[in-house]
PDB file of C-alpha atoms in Angstrom:
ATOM      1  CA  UNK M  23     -32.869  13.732 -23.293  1.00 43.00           C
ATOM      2  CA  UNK M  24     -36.655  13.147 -22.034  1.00 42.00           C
ATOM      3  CA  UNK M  25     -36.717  12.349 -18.566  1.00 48.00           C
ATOM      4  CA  UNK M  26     -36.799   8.760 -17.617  1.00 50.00           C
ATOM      5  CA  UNK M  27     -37.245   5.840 -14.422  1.00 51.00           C
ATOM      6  CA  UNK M  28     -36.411   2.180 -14.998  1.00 48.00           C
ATOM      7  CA  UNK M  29     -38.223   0.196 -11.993  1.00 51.00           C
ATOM      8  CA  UNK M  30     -38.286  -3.341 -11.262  1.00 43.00           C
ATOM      9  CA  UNK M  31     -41.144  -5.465 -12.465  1.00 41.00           C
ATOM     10  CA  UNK M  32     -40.627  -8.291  -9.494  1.00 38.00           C
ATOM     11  CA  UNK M  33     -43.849  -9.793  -8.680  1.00 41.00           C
ATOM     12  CA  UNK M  34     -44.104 -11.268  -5.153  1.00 42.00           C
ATOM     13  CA  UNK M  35     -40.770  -9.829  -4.424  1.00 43.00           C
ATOM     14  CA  UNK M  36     -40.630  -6.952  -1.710  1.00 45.00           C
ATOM     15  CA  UNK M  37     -39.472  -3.738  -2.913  1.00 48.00           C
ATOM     16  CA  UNK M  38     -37.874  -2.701  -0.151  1.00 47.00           C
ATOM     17  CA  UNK M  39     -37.166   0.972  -1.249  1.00 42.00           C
ATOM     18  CA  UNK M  40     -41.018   1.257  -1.872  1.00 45.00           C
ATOM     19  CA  UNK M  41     -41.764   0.664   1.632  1.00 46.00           C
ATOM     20  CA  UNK M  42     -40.299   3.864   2.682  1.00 53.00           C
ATOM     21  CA  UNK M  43     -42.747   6.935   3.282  1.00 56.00           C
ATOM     22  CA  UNK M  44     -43.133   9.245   0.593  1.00 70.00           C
ATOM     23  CA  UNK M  45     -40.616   7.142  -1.918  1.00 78.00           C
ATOM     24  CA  UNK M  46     -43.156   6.428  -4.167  1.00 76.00           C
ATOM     25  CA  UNK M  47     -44.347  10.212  -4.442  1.00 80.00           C
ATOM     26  CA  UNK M  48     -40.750  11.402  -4.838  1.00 84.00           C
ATOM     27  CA  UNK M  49     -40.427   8.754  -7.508  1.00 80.00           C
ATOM     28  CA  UNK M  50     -43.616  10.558  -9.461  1.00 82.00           C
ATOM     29  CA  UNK M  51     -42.255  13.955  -9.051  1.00 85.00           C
ATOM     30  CA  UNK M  52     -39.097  13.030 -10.729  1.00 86.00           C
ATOM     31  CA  UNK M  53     -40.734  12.013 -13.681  1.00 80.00           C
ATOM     32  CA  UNK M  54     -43.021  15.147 -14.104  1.00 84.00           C
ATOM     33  CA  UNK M  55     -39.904  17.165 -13.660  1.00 83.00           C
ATOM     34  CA  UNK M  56     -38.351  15.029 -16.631  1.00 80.00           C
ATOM     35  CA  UNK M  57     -35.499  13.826 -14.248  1.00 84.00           C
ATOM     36  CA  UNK M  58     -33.709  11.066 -15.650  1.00 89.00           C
ATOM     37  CA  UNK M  59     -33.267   8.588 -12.655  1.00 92.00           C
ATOM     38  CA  UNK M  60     -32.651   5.531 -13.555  1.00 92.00           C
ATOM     39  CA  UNK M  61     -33.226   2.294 -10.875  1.00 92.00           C
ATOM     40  CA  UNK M  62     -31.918  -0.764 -11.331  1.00 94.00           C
ATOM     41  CA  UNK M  63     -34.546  -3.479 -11.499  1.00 91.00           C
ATOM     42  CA  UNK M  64     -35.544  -5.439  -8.653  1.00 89.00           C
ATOM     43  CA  UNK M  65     -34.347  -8.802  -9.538  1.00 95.00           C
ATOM     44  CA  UNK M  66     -33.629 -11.448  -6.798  1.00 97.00           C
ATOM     45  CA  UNK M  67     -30.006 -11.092  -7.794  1.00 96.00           C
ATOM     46  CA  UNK M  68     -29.750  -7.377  -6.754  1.00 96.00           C
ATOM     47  CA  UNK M  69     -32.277  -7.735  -3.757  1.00 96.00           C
ATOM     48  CA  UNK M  70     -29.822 -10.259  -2.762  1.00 97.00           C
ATOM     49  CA  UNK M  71     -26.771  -8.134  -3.051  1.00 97.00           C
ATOM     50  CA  UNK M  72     -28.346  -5.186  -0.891  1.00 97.00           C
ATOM     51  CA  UNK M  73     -29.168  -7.507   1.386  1.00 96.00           C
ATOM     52  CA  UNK M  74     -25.649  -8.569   2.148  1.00 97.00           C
ATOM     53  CA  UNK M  75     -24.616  -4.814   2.012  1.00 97.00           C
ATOM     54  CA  UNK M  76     -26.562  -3.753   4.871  1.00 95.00           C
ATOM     55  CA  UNK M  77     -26.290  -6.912   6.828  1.00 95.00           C
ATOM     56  CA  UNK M  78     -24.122  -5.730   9.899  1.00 92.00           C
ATOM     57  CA  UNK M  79     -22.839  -8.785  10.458  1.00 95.00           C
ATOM     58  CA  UNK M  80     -20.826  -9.379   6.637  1.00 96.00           C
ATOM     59  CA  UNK M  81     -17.545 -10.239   6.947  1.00 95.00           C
ATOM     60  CA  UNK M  82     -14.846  -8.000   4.894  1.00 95.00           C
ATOM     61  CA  UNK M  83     -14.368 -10.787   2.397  1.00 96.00           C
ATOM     62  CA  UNK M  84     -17.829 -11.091   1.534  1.00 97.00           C
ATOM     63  CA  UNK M  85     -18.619  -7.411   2.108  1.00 97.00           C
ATOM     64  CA  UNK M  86     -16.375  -6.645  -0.940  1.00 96.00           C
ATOM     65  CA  UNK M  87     -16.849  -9.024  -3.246  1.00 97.00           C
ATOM     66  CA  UNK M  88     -20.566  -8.215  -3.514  1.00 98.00           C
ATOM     67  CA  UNK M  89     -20.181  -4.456  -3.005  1.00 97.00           C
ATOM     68  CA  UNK M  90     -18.120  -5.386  -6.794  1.00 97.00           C
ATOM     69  CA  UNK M  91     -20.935  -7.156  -8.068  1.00 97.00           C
ATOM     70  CA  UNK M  92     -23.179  -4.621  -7.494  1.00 98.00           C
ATOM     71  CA  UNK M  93     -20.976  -1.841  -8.674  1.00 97.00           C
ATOM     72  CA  UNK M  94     -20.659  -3.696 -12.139  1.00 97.00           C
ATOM     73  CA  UNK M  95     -24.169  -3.942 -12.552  1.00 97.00           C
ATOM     74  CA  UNK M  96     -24.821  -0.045 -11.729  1.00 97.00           C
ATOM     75  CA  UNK M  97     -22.327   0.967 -13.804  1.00 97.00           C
ATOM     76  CA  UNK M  98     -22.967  -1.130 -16.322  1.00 96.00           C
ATOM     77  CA  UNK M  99     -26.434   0.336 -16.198  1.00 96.00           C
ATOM     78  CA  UNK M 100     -25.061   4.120 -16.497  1.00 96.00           C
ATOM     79  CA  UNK M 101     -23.265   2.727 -19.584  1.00 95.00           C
ATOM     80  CA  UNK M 102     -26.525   2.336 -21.118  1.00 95.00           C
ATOM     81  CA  UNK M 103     -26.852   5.883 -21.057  1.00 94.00           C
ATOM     82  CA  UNK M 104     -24.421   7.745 -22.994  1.00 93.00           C
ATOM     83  CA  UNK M 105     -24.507   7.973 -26.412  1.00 92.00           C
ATOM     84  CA  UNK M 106     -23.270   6.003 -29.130  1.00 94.00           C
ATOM     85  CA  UNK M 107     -23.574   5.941 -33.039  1.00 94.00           C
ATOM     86  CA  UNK M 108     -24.750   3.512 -35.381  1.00 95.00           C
ATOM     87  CA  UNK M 109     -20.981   1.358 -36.548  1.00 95.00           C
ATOM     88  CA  UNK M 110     -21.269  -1.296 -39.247  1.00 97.00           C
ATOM     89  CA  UNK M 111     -18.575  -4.234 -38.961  1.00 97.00           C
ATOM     90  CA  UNK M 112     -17.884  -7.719 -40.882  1.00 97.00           C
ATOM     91  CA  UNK M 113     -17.964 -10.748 -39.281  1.00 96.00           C
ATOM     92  CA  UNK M 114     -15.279 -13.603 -39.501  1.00 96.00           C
ATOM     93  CA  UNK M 115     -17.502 -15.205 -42.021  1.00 96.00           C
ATOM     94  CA  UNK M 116     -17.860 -12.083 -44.296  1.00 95.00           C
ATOM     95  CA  UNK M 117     -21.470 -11.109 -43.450  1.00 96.00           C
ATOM     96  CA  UNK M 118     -22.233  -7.150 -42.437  1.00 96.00           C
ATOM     97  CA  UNK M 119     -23.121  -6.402 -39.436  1.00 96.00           C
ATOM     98  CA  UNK M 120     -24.892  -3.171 -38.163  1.00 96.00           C
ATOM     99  CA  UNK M 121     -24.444  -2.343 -34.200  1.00 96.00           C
ATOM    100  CA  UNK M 122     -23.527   0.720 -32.558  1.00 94.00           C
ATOM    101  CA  UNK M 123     -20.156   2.573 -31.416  1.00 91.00           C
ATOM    102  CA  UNK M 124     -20.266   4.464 -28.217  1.00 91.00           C
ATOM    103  CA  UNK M 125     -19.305   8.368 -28.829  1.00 90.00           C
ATOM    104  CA  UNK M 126     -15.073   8.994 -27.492  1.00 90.00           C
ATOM    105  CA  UNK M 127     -15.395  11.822 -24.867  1.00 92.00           C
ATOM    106  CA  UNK M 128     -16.104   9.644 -21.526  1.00 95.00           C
ATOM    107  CA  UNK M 129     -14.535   9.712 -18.469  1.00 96.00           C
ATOM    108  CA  UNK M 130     -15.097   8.940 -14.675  1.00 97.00           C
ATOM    109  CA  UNK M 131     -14.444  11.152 -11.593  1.00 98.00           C
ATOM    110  CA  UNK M 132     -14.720   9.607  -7.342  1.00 97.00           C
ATOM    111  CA  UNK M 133     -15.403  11.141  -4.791  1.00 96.00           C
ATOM    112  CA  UNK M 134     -12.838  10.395  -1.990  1.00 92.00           C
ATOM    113  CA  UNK M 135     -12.718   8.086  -0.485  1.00 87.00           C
ATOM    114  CA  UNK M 136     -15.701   5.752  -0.923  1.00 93.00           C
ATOM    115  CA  UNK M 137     -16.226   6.275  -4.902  1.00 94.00           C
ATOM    116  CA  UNK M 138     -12.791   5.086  -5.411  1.00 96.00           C
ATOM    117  CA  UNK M 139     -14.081   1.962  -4.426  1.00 96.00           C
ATOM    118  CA  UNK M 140     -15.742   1.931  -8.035  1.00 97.00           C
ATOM    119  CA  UNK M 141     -12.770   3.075  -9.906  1.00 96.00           C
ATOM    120  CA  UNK M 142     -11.993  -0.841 -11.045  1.00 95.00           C
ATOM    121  CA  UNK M 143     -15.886  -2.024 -11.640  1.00 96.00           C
ATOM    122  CA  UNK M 144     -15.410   1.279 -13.630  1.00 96.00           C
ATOM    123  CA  UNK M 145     -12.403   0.297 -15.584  1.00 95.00           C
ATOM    124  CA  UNK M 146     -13.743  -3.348 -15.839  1.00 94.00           C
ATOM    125  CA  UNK M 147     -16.501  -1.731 -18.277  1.00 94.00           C
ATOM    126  CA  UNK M 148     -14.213   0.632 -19.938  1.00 93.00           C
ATOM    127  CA  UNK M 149     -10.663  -0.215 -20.290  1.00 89.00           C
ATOM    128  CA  UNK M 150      -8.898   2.449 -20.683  1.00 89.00           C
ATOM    129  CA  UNK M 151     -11.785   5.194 -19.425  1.00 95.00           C
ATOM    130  CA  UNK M 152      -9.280   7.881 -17.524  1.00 96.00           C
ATOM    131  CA  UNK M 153     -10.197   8.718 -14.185  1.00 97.00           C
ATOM    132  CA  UNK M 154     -10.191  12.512 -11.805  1.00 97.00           C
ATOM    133  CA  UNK M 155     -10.662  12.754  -8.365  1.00 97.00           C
ATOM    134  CA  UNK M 156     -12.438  15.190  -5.781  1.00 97.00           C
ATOM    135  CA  UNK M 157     -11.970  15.005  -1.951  1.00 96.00           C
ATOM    136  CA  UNK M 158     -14.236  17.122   0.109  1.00 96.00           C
ATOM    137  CA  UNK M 159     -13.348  17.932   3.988  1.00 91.00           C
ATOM    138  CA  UNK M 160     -15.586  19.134   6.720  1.00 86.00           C
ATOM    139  CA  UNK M 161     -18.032  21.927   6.242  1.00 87.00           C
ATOM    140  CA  UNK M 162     -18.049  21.008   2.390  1.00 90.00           C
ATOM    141  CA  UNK M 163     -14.322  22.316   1.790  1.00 93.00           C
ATOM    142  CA  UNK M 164     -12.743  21.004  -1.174  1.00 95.00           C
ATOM    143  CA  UNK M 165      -9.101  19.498  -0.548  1.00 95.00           C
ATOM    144  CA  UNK M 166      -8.228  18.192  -3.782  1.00 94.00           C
ATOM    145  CA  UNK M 167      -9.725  18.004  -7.540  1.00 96.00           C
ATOM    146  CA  UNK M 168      -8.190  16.104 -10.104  1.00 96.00           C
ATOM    147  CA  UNK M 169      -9.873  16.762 -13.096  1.00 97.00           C
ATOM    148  CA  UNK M 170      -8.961  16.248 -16.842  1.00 96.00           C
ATOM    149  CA  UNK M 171      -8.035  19.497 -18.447  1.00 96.00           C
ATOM    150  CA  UNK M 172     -10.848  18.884 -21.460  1.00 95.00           C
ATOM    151  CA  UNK M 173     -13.503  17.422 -18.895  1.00 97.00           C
ATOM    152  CA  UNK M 174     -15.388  20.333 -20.033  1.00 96.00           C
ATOM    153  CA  UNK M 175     -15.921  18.615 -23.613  1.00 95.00           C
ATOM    154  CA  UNK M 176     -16.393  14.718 -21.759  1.00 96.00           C
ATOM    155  CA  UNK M 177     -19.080  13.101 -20.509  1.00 97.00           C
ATOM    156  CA  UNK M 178     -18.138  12.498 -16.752  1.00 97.00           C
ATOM    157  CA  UNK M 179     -19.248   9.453 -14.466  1.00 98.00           C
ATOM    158  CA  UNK M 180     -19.399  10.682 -11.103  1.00 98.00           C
ATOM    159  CA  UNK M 181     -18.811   7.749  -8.413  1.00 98.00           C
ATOM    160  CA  UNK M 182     -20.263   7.582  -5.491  1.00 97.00           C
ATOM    161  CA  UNK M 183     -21.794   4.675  -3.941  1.00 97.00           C
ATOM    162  CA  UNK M 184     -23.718   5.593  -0.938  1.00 96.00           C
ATOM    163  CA  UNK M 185     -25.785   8.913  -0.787  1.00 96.00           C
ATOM    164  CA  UNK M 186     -27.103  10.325   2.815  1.00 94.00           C
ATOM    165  CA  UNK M 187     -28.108  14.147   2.484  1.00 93.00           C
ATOM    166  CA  UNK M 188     -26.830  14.740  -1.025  1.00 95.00           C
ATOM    167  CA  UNK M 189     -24.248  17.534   0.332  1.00 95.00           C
ATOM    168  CA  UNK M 190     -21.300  16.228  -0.436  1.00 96.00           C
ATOM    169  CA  UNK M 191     -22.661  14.924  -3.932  1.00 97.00           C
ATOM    170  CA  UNK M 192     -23.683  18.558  -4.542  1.00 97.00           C
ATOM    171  CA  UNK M 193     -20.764  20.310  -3.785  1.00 97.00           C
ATOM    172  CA  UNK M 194     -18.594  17.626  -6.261  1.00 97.00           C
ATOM    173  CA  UNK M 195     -20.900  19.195  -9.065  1.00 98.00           C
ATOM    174  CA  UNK M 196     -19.982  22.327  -8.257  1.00 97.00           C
ATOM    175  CA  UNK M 197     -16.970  21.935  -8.389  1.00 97.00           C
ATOM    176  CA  UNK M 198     -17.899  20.119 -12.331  1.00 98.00           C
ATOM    177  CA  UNK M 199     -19.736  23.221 -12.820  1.00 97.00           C
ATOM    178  CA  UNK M 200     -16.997  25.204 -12.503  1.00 96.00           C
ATOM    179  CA  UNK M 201     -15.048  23.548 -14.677  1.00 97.00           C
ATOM    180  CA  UNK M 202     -17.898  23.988 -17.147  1.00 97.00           C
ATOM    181  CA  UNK M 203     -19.345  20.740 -17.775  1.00 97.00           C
ATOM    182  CA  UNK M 204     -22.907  21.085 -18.527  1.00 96.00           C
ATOM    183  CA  UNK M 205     -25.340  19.629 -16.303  1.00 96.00           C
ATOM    184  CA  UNK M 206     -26.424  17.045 -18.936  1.00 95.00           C
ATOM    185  CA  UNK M 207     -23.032  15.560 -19.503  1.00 97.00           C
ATOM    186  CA  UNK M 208     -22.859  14.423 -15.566  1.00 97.00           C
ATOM    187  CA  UNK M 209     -23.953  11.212 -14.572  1.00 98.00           C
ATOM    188  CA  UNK M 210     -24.280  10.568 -11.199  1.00 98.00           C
ATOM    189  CA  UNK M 211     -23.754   6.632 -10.287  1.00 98.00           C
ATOM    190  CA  UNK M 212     -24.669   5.205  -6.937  1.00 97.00           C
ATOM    191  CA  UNK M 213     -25.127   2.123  -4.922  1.00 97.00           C
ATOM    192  CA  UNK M 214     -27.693   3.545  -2.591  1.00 97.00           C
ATOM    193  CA  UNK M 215     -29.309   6.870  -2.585  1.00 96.00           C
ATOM    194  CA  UNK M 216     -31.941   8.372   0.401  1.00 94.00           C
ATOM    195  CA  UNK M 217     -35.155  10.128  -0.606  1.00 92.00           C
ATOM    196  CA  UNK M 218     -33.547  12.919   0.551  1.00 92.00           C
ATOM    197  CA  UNK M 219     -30.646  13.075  -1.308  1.00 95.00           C
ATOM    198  CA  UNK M 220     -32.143  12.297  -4.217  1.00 95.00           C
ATOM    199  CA  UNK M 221     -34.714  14.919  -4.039  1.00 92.00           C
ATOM    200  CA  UNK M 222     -31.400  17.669  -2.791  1.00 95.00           C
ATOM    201  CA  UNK M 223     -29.731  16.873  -5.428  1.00 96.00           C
ATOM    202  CA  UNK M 224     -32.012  16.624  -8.677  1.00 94.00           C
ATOM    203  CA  UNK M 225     -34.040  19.814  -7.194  1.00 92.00           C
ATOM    204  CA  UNK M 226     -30.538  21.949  -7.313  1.00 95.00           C
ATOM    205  CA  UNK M 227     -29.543  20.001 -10.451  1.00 95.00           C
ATOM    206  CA  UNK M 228     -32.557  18.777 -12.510  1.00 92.00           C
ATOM    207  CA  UNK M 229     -30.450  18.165 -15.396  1.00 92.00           C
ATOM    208  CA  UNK M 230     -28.106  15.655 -14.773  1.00 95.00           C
ATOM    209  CA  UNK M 231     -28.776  11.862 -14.948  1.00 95.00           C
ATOM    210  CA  UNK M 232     -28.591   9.260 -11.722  1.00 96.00           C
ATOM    211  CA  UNK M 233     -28.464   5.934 -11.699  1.00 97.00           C
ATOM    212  CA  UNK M 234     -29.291   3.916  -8.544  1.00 96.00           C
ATOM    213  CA  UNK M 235     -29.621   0.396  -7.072  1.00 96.00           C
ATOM    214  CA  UNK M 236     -32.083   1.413  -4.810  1.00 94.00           C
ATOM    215  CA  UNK M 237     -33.777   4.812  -3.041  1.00 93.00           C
ATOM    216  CA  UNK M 238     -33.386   4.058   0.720  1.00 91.00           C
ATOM    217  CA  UNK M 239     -32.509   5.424   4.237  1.00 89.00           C
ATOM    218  CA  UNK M 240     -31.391   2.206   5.330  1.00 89.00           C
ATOM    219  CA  UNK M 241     -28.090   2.586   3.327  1.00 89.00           C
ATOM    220  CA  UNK M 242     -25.048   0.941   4.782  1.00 89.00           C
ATOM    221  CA  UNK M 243     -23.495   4.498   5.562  1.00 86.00           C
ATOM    222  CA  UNK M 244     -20.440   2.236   7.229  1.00 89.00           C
ATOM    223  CA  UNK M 245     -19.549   1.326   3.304  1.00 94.00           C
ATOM    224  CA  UNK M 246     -15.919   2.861   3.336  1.00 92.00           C
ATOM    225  CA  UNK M 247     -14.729   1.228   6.555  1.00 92.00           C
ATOM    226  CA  UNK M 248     -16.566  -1.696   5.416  1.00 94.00           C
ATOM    227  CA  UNK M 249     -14.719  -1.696   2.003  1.00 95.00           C
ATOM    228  CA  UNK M 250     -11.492  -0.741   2.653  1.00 93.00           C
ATOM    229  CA  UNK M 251     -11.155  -2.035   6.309  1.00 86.00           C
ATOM    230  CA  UNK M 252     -10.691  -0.471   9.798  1.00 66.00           C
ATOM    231  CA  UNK M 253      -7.694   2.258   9.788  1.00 51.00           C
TER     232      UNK M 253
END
């Protein structure tokens, strides 16, 4: 799969991600390397929802409904990157139709606890998509990995919806590694992503694909207490 980067064509509107330092340079390295990153476009729709996200003062209520809304739309987006065959159907009125068939062989995996968060916007998309787990304690120690005993053969969704360092993130696809799914069969889904993540990540693992509302250090790193509520 050549390596790829969807930005937003928006005009007047700021990018806020762009105003970071050295953003826009990381963004041109990952398309020499032939990364496949994939940002959502800047639309006032999704410059809204961010907004709201990092807002300290968003209520619970509205804190979740939009974290939804923009969960949807970035995995909708991953969506758009699997394969899929060409599938010929007939209409109610008898005519042929030629559209496409995503390839079987998908599946998602969170990372505890804040990329179960996406699990529903998940199976919103994909009805009946099954779904691992992987939990990772302090000093990068996994707890608990629930994986599918064939993810090795499946292309796997990895949730997570906020991305500081990358650390965590990096150690989950080790732990895919080891259960031999190839680099280019992970897709790494986020709501927010820092420079430096990003560049942790795709510089140990070139191979796989992310997909990201935005590339920012001003990510609402409060997201699970914000999402699931205080303990």
């Amino acid at each position: 799969m050549a390596g790829h980067i969807i930005n937003g064509n928006s005009g007047t509107i700021p990018r806020v991600g762009d105003e970071e330092e050295g953003v826009g340079q990381l963004v041109l390295d990952l398309q020499e390397k032939g990364t496949n990153f994939v940002l959502l476009k800047k639309t006032p729709q999704i410059l809204e929802l961010q907004t709201i996200l990092k807002d300290r003062t968003t209520n619970h209520s509205d804190f979740v409904f939009n974290a939804d809304r923009l969960m949807r739309l970035v995995i909708e987006e991953g969506l758009n990157h699997l394969p899929f065959t060409e599938h010929t159907v007939t209409t109610p009125t008898g005519f042929r139709y030629e559209g496409i068939q995503f390839n079987r062989g998908n599946c998602g995996v969170s990372l505890c606890r804040s990329g179960e968060a996406m699990e529903v916007s998940l199976r919103q998309c994909c009805r009946c998509i099954r779904i691992g787990k992987i939990l990772i304690g302090d000093e990068q120690k996994v707890l608990y990995a629930r994986l599918l005993p064939d993810i090795n053969s499946r292309r796997v969704l990895l949730l997570y919806p906020t991305i500081g360092s990358g650390t965590t993130v990096c150690k989950a696809i080790e732990v895919l590694k080891e259960a031999r799914v190839p680099d280019e069969n992970i897709y790494l889904v986020a709501l927010f992503i820092s420079p430096t993540g990003l560049k942790n990540i795709t510089r140990k693992y070139p191979y796989i694909t992310v997909v990201a509302s935005d590339i920012t250090s001003l990510y609402p790193n409060h997201f699970s207490t914000s999402y699931f509520g205080a303990v």
